[in-house]
Coordinates of C-alpha atoms in Angstrom, one line a residue:
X5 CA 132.0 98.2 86.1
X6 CA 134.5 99.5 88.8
X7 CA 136.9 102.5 88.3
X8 CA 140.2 100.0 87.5
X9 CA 138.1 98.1 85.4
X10 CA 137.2 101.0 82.8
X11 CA 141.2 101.8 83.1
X12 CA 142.2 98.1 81.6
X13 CA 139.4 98.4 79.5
X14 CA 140.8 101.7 78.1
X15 CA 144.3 100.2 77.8
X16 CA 143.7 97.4 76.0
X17 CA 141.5 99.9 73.7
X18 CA 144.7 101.8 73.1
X19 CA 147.3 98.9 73.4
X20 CA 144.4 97.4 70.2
X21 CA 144.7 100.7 68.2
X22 CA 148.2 100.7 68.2
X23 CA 148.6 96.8 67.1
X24 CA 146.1 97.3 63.9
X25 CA 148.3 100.7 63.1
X26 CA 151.0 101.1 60.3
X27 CA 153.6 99.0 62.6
X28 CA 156.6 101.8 63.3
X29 CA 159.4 102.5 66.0
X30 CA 157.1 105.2 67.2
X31 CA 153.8 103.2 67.8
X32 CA 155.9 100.5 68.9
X33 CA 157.4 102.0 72.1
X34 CA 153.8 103.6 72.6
X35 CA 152.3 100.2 73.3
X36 CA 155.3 99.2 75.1
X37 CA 154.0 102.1 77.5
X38 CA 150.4 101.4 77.6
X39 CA 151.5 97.5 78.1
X40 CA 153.9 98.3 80.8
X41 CA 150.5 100.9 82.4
X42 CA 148.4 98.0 82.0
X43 CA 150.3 95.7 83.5
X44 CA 150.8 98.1 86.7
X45 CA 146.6 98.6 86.5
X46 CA 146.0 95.2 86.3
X47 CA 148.1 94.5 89.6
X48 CA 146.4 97.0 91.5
X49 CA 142.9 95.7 89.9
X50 CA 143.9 92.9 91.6
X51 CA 144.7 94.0 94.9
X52 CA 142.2 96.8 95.4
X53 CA 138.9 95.3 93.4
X54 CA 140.0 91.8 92.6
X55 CA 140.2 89.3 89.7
X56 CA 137.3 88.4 88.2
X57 CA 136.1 85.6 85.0
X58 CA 133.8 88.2 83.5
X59 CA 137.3 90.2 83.0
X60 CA 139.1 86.7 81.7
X61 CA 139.1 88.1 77.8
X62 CA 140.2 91.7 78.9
X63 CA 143.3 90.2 81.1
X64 CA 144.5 87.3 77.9
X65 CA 143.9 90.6 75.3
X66 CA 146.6 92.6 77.6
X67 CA 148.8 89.8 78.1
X68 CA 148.8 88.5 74.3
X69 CA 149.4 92.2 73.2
X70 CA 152.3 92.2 75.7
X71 CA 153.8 89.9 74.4
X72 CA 154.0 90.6 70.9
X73 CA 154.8 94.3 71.5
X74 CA 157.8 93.2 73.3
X75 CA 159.5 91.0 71.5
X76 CA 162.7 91.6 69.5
X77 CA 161.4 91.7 66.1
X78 CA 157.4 92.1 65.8
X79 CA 157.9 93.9 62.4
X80 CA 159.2 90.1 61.3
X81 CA 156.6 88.5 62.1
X82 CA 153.9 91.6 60.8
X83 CA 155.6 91.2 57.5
X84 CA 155.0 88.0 56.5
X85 CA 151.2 88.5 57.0
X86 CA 149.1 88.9 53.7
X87 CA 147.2 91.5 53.1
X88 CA 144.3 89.1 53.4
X89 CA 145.1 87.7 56.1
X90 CA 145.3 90.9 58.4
X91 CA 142.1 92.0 57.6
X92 CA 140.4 89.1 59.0
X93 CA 142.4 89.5 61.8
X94 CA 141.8 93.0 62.2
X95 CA 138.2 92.4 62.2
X96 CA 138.1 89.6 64.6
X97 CA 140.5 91.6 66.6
X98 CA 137.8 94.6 67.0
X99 CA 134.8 91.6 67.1
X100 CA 137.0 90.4 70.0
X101 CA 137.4 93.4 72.1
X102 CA 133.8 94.2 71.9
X103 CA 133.2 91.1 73.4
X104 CA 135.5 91.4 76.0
X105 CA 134.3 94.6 76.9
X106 CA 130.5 93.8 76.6
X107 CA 130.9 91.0 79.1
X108 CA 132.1 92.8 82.5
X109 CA 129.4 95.6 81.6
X110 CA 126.6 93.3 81.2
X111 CA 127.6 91.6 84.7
X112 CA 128.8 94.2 86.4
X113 CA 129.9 94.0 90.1
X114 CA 127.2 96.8 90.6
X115 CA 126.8 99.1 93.8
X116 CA 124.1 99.8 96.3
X117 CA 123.1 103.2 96.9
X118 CA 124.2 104.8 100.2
X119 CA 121.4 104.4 103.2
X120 CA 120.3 107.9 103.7
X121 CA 119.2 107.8 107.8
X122 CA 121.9 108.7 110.5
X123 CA 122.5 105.4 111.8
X124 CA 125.2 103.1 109.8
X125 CA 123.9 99.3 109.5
X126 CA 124.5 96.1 111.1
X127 CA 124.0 92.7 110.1
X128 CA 123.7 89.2 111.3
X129 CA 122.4 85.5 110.5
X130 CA 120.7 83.8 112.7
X131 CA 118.9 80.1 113.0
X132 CA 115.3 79.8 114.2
X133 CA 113.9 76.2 114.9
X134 CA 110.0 76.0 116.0
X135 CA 109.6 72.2 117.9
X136 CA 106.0 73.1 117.7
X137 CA 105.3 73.3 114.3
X138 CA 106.1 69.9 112.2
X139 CA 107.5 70.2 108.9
X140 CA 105.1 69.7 105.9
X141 CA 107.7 69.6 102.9
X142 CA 109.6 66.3 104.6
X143 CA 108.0 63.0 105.7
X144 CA 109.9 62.7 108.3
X145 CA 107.2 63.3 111.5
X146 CA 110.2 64.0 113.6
X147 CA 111.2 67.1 111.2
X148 CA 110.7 70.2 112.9
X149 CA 110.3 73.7 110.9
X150 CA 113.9 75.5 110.9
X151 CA 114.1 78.7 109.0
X152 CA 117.1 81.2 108.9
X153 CA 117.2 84.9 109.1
X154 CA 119.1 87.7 108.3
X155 CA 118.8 90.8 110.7
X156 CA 119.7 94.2 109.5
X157 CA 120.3 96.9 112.5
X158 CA 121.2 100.3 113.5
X159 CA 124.7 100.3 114.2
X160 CA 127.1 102.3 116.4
X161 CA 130.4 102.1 113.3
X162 CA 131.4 105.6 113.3
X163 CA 130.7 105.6 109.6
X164 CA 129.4 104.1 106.2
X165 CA 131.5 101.8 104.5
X166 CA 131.2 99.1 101.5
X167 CA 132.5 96.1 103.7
X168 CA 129.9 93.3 103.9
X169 CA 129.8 91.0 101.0
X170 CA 126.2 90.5 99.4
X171 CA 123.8 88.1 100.2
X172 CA 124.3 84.7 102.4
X173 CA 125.5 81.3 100.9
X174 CA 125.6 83.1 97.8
X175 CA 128.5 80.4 96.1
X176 CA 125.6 77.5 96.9
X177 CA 122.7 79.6 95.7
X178 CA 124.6 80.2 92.7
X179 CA 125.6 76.5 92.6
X180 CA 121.7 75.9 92.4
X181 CA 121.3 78.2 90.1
X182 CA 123.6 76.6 87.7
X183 CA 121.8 72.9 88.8
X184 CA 118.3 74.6 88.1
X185 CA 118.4 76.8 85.0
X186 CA 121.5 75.9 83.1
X187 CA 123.9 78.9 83.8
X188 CA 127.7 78.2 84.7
X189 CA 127.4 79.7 87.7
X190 CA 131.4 81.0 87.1
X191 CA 129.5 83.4 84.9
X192 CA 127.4 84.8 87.8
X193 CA 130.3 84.9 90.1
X194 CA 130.3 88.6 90.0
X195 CA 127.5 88.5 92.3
X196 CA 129.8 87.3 95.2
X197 CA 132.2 90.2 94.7
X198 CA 129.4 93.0 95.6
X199 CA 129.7 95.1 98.8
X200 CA 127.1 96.1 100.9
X201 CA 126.9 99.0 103.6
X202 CA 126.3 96.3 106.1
X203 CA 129.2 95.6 108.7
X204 CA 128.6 91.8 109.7
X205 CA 128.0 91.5 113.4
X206 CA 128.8 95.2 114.1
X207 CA 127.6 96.4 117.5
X208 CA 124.1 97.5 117.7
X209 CA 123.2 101.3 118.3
X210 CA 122.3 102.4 121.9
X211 CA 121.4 106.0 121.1
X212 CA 117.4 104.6 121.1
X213 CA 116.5 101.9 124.1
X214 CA 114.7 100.2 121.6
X215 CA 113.9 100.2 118.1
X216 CA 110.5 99.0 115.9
X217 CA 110.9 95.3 114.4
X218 CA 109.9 94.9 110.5
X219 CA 109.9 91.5 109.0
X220 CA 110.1 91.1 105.6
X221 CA 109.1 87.9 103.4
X222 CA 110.7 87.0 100.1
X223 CA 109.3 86.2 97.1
X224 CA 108.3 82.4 95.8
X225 CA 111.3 80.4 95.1
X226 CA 113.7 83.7 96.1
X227 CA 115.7 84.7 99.2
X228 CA 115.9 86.8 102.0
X229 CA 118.6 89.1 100.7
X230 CA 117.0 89.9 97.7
X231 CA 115.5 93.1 99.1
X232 CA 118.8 94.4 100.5
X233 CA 118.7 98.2 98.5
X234 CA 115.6 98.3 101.0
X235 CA 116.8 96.7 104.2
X236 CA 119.8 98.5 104.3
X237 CA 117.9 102.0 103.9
X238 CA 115.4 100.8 106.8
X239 CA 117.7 100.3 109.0
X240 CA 119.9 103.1 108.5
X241 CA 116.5 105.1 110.1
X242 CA 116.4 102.8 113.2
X243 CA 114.7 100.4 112.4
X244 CA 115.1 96.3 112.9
X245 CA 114.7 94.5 109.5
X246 CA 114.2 90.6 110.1
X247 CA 114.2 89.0 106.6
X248 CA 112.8 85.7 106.4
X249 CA 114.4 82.9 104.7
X250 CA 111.2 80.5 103.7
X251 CA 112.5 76.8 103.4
X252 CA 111.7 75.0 100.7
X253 CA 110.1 77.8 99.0
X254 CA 113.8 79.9 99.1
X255 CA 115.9 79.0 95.6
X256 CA 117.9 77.3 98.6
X257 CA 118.4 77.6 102.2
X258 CA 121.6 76.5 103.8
X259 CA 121.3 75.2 107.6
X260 CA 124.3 75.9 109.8
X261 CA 124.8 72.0 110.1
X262 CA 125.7 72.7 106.3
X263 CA 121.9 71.2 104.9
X264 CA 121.3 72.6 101.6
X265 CA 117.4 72.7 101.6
X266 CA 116.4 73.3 97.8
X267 CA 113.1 74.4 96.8
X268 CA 109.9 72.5 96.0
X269 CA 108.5 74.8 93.5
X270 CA 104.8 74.5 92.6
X271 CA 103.3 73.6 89.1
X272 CA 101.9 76.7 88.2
X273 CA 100.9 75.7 84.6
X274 CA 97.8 73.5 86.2
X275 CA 94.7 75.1 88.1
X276 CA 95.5 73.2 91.1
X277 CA 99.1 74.9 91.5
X278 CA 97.3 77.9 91.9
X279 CA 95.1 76.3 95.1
X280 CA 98.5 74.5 96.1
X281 CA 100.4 78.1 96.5
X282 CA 97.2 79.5 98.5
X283 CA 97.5 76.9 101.0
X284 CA 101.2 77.7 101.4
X285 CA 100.3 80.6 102.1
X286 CA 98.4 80.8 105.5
X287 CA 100.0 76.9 106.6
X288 CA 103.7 77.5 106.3
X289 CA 104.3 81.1 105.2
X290 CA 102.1 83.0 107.7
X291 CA 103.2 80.9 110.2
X292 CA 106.6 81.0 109.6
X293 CA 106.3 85.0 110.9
X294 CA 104.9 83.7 113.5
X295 CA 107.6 81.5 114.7
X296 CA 110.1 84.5 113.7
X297 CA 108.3 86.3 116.2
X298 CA 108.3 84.1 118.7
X299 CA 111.8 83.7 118.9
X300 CA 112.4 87.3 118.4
X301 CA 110.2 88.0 121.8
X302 CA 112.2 85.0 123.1
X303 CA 116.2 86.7 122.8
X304 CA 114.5 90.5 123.2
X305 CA 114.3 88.8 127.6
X306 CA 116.8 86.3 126.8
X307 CA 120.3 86.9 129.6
X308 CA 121.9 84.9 127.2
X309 CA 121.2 87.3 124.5
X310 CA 124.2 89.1 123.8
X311 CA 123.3 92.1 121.1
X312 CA 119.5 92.5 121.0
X313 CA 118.1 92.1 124.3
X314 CA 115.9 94.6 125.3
X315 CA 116.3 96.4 122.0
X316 CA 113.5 94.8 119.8
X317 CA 110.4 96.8 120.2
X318 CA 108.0 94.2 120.1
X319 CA 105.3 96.7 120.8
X320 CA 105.7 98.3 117.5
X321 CA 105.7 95.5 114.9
X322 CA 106.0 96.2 110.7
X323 CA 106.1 94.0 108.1
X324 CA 106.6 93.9 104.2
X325 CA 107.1 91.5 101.9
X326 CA 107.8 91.1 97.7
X327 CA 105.0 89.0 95.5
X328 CA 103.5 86.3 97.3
X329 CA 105.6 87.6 100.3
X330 CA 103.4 90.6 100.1
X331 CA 100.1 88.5 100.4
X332 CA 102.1 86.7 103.6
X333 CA 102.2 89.8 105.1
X334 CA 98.9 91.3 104.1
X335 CA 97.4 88.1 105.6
X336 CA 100.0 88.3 108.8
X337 CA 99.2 91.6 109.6
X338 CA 95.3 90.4 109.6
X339 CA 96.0 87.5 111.7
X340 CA 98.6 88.1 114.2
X341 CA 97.6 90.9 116.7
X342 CA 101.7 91.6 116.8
X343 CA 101.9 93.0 113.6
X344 CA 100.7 96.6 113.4
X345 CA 101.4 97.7 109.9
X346 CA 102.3 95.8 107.2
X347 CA 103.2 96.8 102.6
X348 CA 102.5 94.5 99.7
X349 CA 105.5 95.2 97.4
X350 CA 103.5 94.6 93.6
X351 CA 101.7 91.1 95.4
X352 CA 98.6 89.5 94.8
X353 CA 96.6 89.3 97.3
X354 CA 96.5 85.5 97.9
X355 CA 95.5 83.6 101.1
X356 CA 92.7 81.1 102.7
X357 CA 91.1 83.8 104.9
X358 CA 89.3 86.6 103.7
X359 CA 89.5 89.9 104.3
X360 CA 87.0 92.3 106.0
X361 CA 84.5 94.1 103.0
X362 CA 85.7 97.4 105.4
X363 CA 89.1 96.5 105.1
X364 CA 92.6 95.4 107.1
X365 CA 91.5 96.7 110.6
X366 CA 94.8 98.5 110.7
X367 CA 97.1 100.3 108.6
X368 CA 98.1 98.7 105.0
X369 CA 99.7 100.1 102.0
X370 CA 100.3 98.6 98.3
X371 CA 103.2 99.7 96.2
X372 CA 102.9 98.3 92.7
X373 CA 103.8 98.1 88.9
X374 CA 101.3 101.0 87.5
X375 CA 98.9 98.8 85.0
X376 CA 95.2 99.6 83.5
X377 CA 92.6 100.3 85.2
X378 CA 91.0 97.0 84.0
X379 CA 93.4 94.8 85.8
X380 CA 93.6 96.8 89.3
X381 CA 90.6 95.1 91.0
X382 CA 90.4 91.3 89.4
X383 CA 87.3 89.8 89.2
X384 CA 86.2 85.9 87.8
X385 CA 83.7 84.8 85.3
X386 CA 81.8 82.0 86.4
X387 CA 82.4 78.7 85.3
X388 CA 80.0 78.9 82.4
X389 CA 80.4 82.4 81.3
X390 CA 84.6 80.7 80.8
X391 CA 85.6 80.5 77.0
X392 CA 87.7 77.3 76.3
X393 CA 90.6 79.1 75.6
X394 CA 90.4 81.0 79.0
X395 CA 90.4 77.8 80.5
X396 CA 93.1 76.7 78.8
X397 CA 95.2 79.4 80.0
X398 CA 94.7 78.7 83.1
X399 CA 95.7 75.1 83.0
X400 CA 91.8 74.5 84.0
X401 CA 89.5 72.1 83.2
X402 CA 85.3 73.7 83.7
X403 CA 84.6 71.5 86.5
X404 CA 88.0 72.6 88.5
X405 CA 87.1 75.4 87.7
X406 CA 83.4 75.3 88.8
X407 CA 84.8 73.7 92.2
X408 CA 87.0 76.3 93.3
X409 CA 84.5 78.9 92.5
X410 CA 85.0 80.0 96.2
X411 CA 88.9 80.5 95.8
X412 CA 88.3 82.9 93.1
X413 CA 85.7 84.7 94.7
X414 CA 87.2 85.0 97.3
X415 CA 90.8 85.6 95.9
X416 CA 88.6 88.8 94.1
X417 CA 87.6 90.3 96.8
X418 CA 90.3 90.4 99.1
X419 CA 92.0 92.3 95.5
X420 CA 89.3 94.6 96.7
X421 CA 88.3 94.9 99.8
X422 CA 92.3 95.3 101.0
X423 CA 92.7 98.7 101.2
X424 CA 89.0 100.1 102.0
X425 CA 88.8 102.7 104.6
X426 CA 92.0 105.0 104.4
X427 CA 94.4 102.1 103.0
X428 CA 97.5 103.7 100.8
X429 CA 98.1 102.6 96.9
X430 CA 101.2 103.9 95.4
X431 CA 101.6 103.4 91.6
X432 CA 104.8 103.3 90.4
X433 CA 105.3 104.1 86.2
X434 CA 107.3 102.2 84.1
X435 CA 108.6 99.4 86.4
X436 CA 107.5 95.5 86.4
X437 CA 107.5 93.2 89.1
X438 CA 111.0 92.0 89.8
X439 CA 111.7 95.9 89.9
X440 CA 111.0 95.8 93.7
X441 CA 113.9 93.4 94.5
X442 CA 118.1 93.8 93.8
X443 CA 117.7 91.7 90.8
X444 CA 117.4 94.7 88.0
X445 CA 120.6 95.4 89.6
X446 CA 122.6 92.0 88.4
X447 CA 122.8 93.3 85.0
X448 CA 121.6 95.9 82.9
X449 CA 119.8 93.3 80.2
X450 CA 117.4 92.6 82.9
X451 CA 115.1 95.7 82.8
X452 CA 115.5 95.7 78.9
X453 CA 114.3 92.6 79.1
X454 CA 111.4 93.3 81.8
X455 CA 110.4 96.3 79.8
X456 CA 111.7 99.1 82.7
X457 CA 111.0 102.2 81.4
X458 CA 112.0 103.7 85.0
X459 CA 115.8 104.0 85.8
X460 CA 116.2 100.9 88.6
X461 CA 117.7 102.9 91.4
X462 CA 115.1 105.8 90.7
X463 CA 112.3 103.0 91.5
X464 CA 114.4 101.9 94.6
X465 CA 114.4 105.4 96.0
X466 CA 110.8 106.1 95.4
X467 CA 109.8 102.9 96.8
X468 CA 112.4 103.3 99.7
X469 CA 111.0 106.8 100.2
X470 CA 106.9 105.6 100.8
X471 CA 107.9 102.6 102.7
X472 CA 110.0 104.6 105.2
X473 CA 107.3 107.2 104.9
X474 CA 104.2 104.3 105.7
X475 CA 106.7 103.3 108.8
X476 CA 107.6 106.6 110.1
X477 CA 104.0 107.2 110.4
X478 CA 102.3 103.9 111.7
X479 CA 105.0 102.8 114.1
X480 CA 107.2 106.0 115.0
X481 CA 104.3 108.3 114.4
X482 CA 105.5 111.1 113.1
X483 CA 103.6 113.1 109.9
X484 CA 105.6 112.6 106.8
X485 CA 104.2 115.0 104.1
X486 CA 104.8 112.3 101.5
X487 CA 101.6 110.8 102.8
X488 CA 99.7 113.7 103.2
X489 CA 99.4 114.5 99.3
X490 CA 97.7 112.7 96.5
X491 CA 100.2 114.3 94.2
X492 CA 104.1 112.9 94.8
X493 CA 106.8 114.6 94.2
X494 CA 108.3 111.8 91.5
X495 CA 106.4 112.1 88.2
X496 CA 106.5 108.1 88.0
X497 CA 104.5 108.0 91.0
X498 CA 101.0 108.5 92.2
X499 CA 99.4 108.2 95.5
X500 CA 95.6 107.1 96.5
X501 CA 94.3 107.0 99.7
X502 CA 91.2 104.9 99.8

């Protein structure tokens, strides 16, 4: 909760107390005090945070006891109360207050942490169409693949500052949200109040010529934002963070001609949803950096390219990605020469081409939940060592099984043979997968719910801290100590170099 928030919650608190006490001239022009108070916080509430519906109970509690501390004669109307009736109403008074005071707690309008690198951050949208590449989720042969992207930059503002509102479209995403999974999206308008330390279209840093490009790459049925406690941080250390906004497999992507793409999702309760999502992969998502790239080369010579030509290193190339984002770039960075260096935020290593037994030919580093050793390094019965009930699980009959043999093996040993020869595994304690996104952040239920035994932002800053680290290193090479030592300096973190 925000700083005025707490205050109106603290005066209606007090303005409660003094309704349930014995009603006398004294307490009475006490809550005529904390009611005018209130009445003064709420306004500048307004102006300086704004109104908001997870507030709605706290605002009626403050105006209802307002009005009955101020009128002529409350002790009339006290009096002819029964005893049993005030209890009930003392009681559902309290009930009330906690209710109203759990709500704008557990959906706060939460903060980001500050970036901690020199530069202050940029931001800007922009809309990439590829006439080469048709587009496979419409049957329309003359659709063409369009994907939109958010840029975070180094910045020359003179300082930090909370002024960019978080995420893009976030009303419509909400909107589907509400269409998708049931939830008023008026309860989840809190989201749209957040600040960010990203100035929209601020002008981009010239103390470097040029700075390294990272993309990033959502993941399934996410956005491109939803990284932002990491993209922010990135940039702040001078780098480019391109965040790719995969159409049709985004919760929804809104063109500029005002197109609300939703996504297709993927039956994941049958085997073949499982063979579905690793054709995605390498046909659409892998190519979809690809086409980023392209047009990124494309404005970095562009003379009508107003704010990045010439400052896109396209020489030094990073990416990372979240879940099946991470396999996109684990399976980018094998394909496309342009990519250097690439993380797998807690992903499985999905994808139709397999990996080398002696590794990713260049540098590649895992960050993930910490789990047993029995699940690190998957591996696949055959078809008839598969119990029924194993089958079952997977939505799999023995033949489909039997007949996708190869995906599995292969799906194994790319789990295995990823990081060989001097790739980097961190292991993070106490954190699940949706840990490495913003979402922990929308409300403090959600890592109760996940089972976070790690603080959220603690997480964020350890994995902020080996994905700058990784970076530094491959594409600014430089020697960050973080990397040079099995034992980390954050108890919920280990580090293995293969």
């Amino acid at each position: 909760m925000r700083m005025m928030e707490w205050v109106l919650l603290a005066f209606a608190g007090g303005m409660l107390t003094l309704a349930n006490l014995r009603y006398t001239y004294r307490t009475r022009q006490m809550a005529r005090i904390l009611s005018f108070l209130s009445i003064v916080a709420a306004a500048i509430h307004g102006i300086t945070e704004g109104f908001r519906a997870q507030m709605i109970l706290i605002y009626f509690m403050i105006l209802l006891i307002s009005v009955v501390v101020w009128i002529k004669k409350p002790q009339q109307l006290v009096s002819t109360l029964k005893s049993w009736v005030v209890i009930p109403l003392v009681i559902l008074s309290l009930l009330g207050y906690t209710l109203s005071a759990a709500l704008p707690i557990v959906l706060p309008v939460f903060s980001f942490d500050k970036p901690t690198g020199s530069y202050t951050v940029g931001t800007t949208i922009r809309y990439v169409t590829d006439p080469s590449r048709e587009e496979t989720f419409t049957a329309d042969p003359n659709d063409h693949r369009e994907l939109l992207i958010q840029i975070w930059y180094p910045s020359s503002q003179p300082t930090h500052s909370t002024t960019g509102n978080y995420g893009v479209n976030s009303h419509a995403i909400l909107k589907e949200v509400e269409k998708d999974y049931q939830i008023p999206a008026i309860l989840l308008s809190n989201l749209e109040m957040v600040k960010t330390y990203s100035t929209k279209d601020a002008p981009i840093s010239t103390r470097e010529s040029a700075y390294p490009v990272l993309l990033f790459s959502h993941g399934l049925s996410l956005y491109g934002f939803q990284n932002t406690y990491q993209m922010e941080e990135l940039a702040s250390h001078g780098f480019i963070v391109v965040a790719i906004q995969h159409t049709y497999n985004a919760l929804l992507t809104v063109l500029p001609d005002g197109r609300k793409l939703s996504d297709q999702p993927i039956n994941l309760s049958k085997f073949q949803g499982f063979i579905d999502m690793n054709e995605i992969l390498n046909k659409v998502w892998v190519k979809d950096a690809g086409s980023v790239l392209d047009y990124l080369q494309n404005i970095n010579l562009s003379s009508s390219e107003t704010m990045f030509k010439g400052k896109l290193d396209m020489l030094r190339v990073g990416m990372l990605g979240h879940s099946f984002g991470g396999a996109a770039a684990a399976q980018t960075l094998f394909l496309d020469s342009r990519v250097k260096a690439a993380i797998n935020l807690d992903g499985t290593l999905f994808g139709t081409v397999a990996l080398p037994s002696t590794s990713i030919p260049k540098p590649f580093m895992q960050i993930s939940a910490d789990v047993p050793e029995s699940e690190k390094a998957p591996s696949f019965l055959t078809a008839e060592e598969m119990s029924e009930s194993d089958l079952k699980k997977l939505g799999a009959t023995r033949e489909e099984y039997a007949k996708n043999q190869d995906f599995l093996t292969l799906f194994s040993n790319n789990s295995k043979h990823a990081l060989n020869n001097h790739g980097y595994q961190v292991w993070i304690k106490g954190v699940e997968h949706y840990t490495f996104s913003d979402i922990p952040l929308y409300s403090p239920l959600i890592p109760l719910i996940f089972g976070d035994r790690t603080d959220t932002k603690l997480a964020h800053r350890i994995i902020n801290d080996y994905t700058l680290a990784f970076f530094e290193k491959t594409l600014k090479q430089t020697n960050p100590s973080l990397l040079n030592d099995s034992k980390s300096p954050y108890p919920e973190a280990a580090l293995e170099i293969k």
